[in-house]
mmCIF file of C-alpha atoms and ligand atoms in Angstrom:
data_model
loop_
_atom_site.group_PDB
_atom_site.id
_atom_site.type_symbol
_atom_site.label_atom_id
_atom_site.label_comp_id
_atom_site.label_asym_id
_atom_site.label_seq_id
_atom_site.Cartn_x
_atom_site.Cartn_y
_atom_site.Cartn_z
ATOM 1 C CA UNK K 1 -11.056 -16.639 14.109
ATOM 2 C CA UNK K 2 -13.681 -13.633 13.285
ATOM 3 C CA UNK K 3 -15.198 -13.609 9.653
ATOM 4 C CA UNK K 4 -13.413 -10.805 8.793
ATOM 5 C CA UNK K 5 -10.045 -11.228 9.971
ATOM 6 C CA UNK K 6 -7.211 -11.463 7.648
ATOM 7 C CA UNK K 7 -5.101 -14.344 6.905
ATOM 8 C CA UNK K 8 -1.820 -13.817 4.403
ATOM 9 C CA UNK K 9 -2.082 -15.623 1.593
ATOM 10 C CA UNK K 10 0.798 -14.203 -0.334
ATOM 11 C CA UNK K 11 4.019 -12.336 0.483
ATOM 12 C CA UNK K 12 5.454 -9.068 -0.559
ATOM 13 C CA UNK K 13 7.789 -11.695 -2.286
ATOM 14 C CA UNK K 14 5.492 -13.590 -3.827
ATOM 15 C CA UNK K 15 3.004 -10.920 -5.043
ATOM 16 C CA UNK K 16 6.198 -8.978 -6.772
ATOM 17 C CA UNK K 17 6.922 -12.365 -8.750
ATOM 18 C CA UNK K 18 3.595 -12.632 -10.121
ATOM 19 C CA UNK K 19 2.893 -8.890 -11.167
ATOM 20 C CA UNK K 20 6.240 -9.262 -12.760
ATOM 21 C CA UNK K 21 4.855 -12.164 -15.027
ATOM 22 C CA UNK K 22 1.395 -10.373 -15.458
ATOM 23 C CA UNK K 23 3.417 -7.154 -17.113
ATOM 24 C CA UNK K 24 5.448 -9.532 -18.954
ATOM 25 C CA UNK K 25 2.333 -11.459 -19.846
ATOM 26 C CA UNK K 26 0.426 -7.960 -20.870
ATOM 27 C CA UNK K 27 3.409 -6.867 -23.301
ATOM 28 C CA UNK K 28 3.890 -10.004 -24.798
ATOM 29 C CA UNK K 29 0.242 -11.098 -25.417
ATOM 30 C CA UNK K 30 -0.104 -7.204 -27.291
ATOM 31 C CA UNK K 31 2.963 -6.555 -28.976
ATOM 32 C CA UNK K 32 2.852 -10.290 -30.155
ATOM 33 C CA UNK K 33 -1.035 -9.559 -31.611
ATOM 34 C CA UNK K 34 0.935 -6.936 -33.276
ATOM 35 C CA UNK K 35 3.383 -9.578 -35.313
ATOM 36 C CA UNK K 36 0.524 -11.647 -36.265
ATOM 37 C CA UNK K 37 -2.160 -9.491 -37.830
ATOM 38 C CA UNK K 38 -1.651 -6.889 -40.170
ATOM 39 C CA UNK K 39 -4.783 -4.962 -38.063
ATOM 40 C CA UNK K 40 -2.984 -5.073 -34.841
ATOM 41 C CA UNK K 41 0.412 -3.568 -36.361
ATOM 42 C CA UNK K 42 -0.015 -0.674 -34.492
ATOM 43 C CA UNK K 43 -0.086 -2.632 -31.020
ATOM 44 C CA UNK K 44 3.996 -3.331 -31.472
ATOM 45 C CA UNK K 45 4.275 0.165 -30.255
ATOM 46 C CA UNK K 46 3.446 -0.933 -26.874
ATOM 47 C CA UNK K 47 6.840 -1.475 -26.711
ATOM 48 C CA UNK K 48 8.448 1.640 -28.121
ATOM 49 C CA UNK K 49 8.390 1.162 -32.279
ATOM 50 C CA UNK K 50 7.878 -2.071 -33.912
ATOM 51 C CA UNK K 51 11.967 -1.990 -34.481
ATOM 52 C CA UNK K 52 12.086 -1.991 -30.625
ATOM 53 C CA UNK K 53 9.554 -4.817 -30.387
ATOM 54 C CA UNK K 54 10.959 -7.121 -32.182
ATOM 55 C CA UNK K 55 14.245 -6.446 -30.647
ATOM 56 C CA UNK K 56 12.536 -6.864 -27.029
ATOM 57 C CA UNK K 57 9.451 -9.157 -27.345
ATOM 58 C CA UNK K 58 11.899 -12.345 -27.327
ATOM 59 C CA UNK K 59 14.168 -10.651 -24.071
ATOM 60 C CA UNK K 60 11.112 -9.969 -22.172
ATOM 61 C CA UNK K 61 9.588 -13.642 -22.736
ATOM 62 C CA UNK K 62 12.618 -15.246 -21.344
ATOM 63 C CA UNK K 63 12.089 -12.592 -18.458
ATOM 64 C CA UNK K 64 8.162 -13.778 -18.031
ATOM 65 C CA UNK K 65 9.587 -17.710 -18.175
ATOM 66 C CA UNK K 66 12.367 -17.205 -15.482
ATOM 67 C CA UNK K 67 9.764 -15.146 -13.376
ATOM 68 C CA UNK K 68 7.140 -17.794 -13.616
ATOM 69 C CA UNK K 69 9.503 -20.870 -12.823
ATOM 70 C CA UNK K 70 9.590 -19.330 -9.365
ATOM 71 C CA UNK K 71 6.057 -19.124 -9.218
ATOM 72 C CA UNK K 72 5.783 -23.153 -10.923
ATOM 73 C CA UNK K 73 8.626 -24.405 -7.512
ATOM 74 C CA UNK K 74 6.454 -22.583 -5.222
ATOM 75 C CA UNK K 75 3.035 -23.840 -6.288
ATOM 76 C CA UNK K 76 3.274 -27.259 -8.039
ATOM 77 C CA UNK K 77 2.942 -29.318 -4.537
ATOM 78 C CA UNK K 78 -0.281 -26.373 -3.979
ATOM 79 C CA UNK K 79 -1.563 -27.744 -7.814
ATOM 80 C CA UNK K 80 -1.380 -31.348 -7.929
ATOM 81 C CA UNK K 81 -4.996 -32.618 -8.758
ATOM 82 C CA UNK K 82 -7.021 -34.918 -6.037
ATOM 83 C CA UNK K 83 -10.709 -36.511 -6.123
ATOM 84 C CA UNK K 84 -11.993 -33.366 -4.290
ATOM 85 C CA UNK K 85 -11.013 -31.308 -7.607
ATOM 86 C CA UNK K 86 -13.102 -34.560 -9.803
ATOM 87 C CA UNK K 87 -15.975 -33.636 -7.384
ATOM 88 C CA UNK K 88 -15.578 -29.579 -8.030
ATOM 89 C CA UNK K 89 -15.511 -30.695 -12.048
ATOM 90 C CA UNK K 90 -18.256 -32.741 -12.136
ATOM 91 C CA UNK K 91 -20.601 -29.645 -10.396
ATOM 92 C CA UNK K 92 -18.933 -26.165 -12.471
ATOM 93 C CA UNK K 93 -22.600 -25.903 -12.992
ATOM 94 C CA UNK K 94 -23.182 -24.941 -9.217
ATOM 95 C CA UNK K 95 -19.562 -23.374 -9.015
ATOM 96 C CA UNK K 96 -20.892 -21.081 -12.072
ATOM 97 C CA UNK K 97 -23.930 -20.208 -9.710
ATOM 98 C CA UNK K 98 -21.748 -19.074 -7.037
ATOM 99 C CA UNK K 99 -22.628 -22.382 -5.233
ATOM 100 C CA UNK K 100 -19.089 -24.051 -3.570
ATOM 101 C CA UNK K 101 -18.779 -28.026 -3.862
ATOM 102 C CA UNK K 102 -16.506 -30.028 -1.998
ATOM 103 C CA UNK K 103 -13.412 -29.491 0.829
ATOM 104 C CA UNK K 104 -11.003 -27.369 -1.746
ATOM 105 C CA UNK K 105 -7.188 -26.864 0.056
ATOM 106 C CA UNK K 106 -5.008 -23.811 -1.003
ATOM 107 C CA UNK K 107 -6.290 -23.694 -4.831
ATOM 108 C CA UNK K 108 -9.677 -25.136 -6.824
ATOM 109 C CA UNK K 109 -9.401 -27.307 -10.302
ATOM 110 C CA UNK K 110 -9.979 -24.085 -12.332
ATOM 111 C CA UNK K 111 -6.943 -22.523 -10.693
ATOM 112 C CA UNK K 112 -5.192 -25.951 -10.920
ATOM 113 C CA UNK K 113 -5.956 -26.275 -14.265
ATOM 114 C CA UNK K 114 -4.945 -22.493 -15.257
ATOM 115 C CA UNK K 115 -1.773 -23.362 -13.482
ATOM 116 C CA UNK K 116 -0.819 -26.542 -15.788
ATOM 117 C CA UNK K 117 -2.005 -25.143 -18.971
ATOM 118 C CA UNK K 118 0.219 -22.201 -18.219
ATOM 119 C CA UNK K 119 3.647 -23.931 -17.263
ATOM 120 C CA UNK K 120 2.931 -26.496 -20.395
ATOM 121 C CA UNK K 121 1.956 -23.070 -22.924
ATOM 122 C CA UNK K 122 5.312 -21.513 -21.365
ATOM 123 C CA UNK K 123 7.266 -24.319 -22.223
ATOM 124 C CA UNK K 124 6.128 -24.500 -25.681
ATOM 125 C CA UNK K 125 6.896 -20.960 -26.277
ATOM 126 C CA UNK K 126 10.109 -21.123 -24.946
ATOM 127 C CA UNK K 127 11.173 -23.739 -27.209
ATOM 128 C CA UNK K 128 9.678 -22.534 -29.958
ATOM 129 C CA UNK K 129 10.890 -19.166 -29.497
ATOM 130 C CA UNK K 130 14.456 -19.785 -29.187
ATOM 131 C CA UNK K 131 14.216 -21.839 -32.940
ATOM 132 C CA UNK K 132 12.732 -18.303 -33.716
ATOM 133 C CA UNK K 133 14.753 -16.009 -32.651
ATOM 134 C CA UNK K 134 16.592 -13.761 -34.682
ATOM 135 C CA UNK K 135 19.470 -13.180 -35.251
ATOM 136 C CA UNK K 136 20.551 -15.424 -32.300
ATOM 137 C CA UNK K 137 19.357 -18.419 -32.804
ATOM 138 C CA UNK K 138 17.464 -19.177 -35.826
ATOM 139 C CA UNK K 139 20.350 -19.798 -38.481
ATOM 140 C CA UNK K 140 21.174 -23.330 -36.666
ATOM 141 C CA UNK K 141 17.861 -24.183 -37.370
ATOM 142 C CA UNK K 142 15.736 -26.026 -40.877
ATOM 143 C CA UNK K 143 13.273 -23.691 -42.597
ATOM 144 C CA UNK K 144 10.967 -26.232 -41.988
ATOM 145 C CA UNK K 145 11.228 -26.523 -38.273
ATOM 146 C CA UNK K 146 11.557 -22.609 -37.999
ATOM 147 C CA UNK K 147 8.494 -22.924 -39.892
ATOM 148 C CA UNK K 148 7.214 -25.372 -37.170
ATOM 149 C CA UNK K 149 8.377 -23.668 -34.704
ATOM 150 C CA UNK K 150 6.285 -20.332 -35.668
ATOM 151 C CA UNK K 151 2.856 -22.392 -35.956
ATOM 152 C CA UNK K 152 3.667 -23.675 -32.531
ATOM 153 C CA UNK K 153 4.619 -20.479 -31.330
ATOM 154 C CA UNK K 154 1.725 -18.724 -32.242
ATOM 155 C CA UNK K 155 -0.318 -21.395 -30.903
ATOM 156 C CA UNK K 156 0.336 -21.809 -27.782
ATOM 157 C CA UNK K 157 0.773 -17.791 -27.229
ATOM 158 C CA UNK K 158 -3.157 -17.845 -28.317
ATOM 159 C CA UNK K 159 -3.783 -20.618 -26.239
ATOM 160 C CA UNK K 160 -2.673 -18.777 -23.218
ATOM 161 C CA UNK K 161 -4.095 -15.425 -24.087
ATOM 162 C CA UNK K 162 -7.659 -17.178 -23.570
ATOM 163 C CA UNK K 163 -6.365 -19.388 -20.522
ATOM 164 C CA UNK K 164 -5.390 -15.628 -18.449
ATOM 165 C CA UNK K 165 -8.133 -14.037 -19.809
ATOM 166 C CA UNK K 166 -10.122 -16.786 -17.616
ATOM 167 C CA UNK K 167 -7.821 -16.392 -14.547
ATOM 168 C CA UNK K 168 -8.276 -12.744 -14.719
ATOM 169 C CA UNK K 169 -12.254 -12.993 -15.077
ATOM 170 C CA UNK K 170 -12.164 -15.341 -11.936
ATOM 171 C CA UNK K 171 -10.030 -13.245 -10.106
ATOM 172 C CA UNK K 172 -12.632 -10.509 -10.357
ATOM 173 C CA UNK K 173 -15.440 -12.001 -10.249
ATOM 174 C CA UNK K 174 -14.943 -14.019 -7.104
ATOM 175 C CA UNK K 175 -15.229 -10.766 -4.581
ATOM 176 C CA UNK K 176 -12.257 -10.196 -2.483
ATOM 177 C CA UNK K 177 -10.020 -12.596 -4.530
ATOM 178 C CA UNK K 178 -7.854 -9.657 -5.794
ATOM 179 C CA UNK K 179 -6.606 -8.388 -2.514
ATOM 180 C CA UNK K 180 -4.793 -11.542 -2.010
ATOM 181 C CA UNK K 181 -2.498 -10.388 -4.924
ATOM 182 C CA UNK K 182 -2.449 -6.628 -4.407
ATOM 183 C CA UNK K 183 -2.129 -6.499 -0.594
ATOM 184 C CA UNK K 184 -1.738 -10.637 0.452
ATOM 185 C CA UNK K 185 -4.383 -10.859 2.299
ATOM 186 C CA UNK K 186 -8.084 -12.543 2.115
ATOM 187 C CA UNK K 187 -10.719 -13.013 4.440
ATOM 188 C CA UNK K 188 -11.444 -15.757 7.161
ATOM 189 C CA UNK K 189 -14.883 -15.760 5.554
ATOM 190 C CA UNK K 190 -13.454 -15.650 1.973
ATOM 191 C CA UNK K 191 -10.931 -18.618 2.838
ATOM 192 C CA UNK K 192 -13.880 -20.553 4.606
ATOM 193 C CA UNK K 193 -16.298 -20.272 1.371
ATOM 194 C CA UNK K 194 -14.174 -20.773 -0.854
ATOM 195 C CA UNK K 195 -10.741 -22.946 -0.115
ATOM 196 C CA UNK K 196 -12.463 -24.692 3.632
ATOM 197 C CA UNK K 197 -10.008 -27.225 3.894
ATOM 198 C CA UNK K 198 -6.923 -24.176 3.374
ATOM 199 C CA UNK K 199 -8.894 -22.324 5.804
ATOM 200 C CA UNK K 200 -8.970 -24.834 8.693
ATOM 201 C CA UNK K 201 -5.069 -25.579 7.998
ATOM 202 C CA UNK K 202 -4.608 -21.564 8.506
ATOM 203 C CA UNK K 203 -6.963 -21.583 11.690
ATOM 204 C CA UNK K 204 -5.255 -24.952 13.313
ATOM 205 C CA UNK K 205 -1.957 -22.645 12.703
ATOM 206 C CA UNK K 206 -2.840 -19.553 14.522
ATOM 207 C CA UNK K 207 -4.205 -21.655 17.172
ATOM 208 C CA UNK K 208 -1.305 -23.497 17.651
ATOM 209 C CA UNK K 209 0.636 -20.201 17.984
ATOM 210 C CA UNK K 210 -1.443 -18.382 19.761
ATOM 211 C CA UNK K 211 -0.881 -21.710 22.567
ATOM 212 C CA UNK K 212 2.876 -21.299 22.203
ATOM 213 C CA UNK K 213 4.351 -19.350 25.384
HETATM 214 C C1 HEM J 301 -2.933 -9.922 -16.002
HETATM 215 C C2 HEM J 301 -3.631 -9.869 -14.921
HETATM 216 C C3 HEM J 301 -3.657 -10.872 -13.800
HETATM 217 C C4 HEM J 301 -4.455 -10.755 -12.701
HETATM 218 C C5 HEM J 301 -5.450 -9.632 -12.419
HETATM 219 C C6 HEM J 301 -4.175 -11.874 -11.844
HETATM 220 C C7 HEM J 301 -4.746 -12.082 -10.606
HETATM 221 C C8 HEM J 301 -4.429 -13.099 -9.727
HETATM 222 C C9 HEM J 301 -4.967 -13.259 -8.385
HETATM 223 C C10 HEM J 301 -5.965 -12.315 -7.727
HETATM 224 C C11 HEM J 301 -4.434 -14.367 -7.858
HETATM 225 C C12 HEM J 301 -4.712 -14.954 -6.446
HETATM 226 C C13 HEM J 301 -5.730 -16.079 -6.558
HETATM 227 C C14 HEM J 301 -5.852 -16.872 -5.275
HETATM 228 O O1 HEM J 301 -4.905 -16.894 -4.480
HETATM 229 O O2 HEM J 301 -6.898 -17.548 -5.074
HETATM 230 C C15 HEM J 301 -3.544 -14.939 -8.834
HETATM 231 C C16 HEM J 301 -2.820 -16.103 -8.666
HETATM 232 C C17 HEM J 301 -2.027 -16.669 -9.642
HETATM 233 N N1 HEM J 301 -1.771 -16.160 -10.893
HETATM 234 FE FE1 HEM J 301 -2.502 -14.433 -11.665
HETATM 235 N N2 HEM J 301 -3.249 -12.685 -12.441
HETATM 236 C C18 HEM J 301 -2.904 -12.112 -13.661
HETATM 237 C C19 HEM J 301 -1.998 -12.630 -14.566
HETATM 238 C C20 HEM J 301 -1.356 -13.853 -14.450
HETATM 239 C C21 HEM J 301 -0.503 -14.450 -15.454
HETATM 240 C C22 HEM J 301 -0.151 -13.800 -16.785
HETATM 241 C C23 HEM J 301 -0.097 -15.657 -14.973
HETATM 242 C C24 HEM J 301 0.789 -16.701 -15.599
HETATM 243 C C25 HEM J 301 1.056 -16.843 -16.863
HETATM 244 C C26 HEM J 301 -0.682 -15.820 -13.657
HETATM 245 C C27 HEM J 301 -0.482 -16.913 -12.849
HETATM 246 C C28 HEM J 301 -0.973 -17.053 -11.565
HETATM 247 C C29 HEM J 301 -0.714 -18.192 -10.706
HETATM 248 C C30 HEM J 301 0.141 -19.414 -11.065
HETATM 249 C C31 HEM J 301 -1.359 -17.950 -9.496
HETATM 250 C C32 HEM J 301 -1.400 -18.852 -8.254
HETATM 251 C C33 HEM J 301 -2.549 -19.817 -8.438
HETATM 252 C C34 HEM J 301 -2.105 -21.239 -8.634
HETATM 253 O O3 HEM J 301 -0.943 -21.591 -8.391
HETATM 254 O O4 HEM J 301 -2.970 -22.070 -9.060
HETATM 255 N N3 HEM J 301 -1.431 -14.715 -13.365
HETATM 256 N N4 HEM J 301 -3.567 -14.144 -9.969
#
């Protein structure tokens, strides 16, 4: 395999799923800003009028959440953490020189962890969003849980603002990262720097079928 030969690392399939939970993510994160301060009112008409955001904000959540399960049954086995991640962790200060560390498969920690903290914030807003929700759900539910419910809400929709704002400054700072989402493909030299052990799985497979009759 030459350096710069490509290997897919996502399908059209796959690349549609998660730019469907990064728009949901976008309108979400922004009209939401716009329910929580009074200075970001004007940010609920990302969605139309703040009328219409309030009527869509909860429809387009459950959207994001059914989008990203795919994305959670396609990746978990990719995510699970082993002692090559502990090694990555205990030298970010050479992975925040550009420096790798260690025989990373298919994802690092970072995107391990970003993948975790995600499914666990999306969980949490789900649940509390539904005690939330107006005029659906909410009158089966306590003041105080609704009251709960909102704290938690607002959260763990924080929480995950800063968590993608992380995943989107790796994604661009690591150089030819973003093709892998945009077109599907990275690299032989990109996969060999930075995911080795993914890269020698990829390059054992096109051997193999390059040997087939
Ligand atoms: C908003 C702008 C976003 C950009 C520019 C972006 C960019 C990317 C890129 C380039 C990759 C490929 C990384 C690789 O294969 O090494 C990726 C993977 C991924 N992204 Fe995003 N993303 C965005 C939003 C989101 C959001 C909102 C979520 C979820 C809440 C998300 C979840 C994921 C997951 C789960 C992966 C696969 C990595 C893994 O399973 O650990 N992304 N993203």
């Amino acid at each position: 395999m030459k350096k710069d030969d490509r290997i897919i690392r996502y399908r059209a399939a796959e690349r549609i799923n998660h730019w469907i939970v990064a728009i949901s993510f976008v309108l979400l994160a922004l009209s939401g800003l716009g329910f929580l301060f009074p200075s970001f009112n004007w940010l609920m008409n990302v969605l139309g009028t703040p009328q219409l955001a309030r009527i869509l904000h909860p429809f387009i959540g459950v959207t994001m959440f059914a989008a990203f399960m795919l994305m959670f049954f396609r990746y978990w086995h990719h995510n699970l953490v082993n002692k090559e991640d502990l090694l990555w962790a205990r030298n970010i200060h050479k992975i925040a020189l550009n420096q790798e560390v260690g025989d990373t498969g298919r994802y690092n920690f970072g995107q391990k962890c970003v993948f975790w903290a995600a499914i666990i914030s999306l969980l949490l807003l789900l649940l509390s969003g539904i005690a939330i929700w107006r005029p659906w759900f909410a009158s089966a539910f306590s003041i105080p849980l609704i009251r709960a419910a909102l704290l938690v809400h607002s959260l763990s929709a924080v929480g995950l603002i800063l968590v993608i704002m992380v995943h989107v400054y790796a994604a661009l700072w690591v150089k030819g990262t973003l093709t892998a989402m945009v077109e599907g493909w990275v690299t032989a030299a990109w996969a060999e720097k930075h995911h080795p052990r993914w890269y020698r799985e990829q390059r054992n497979r096109s051997t193999q079928q390059e040997k087939r009759p």
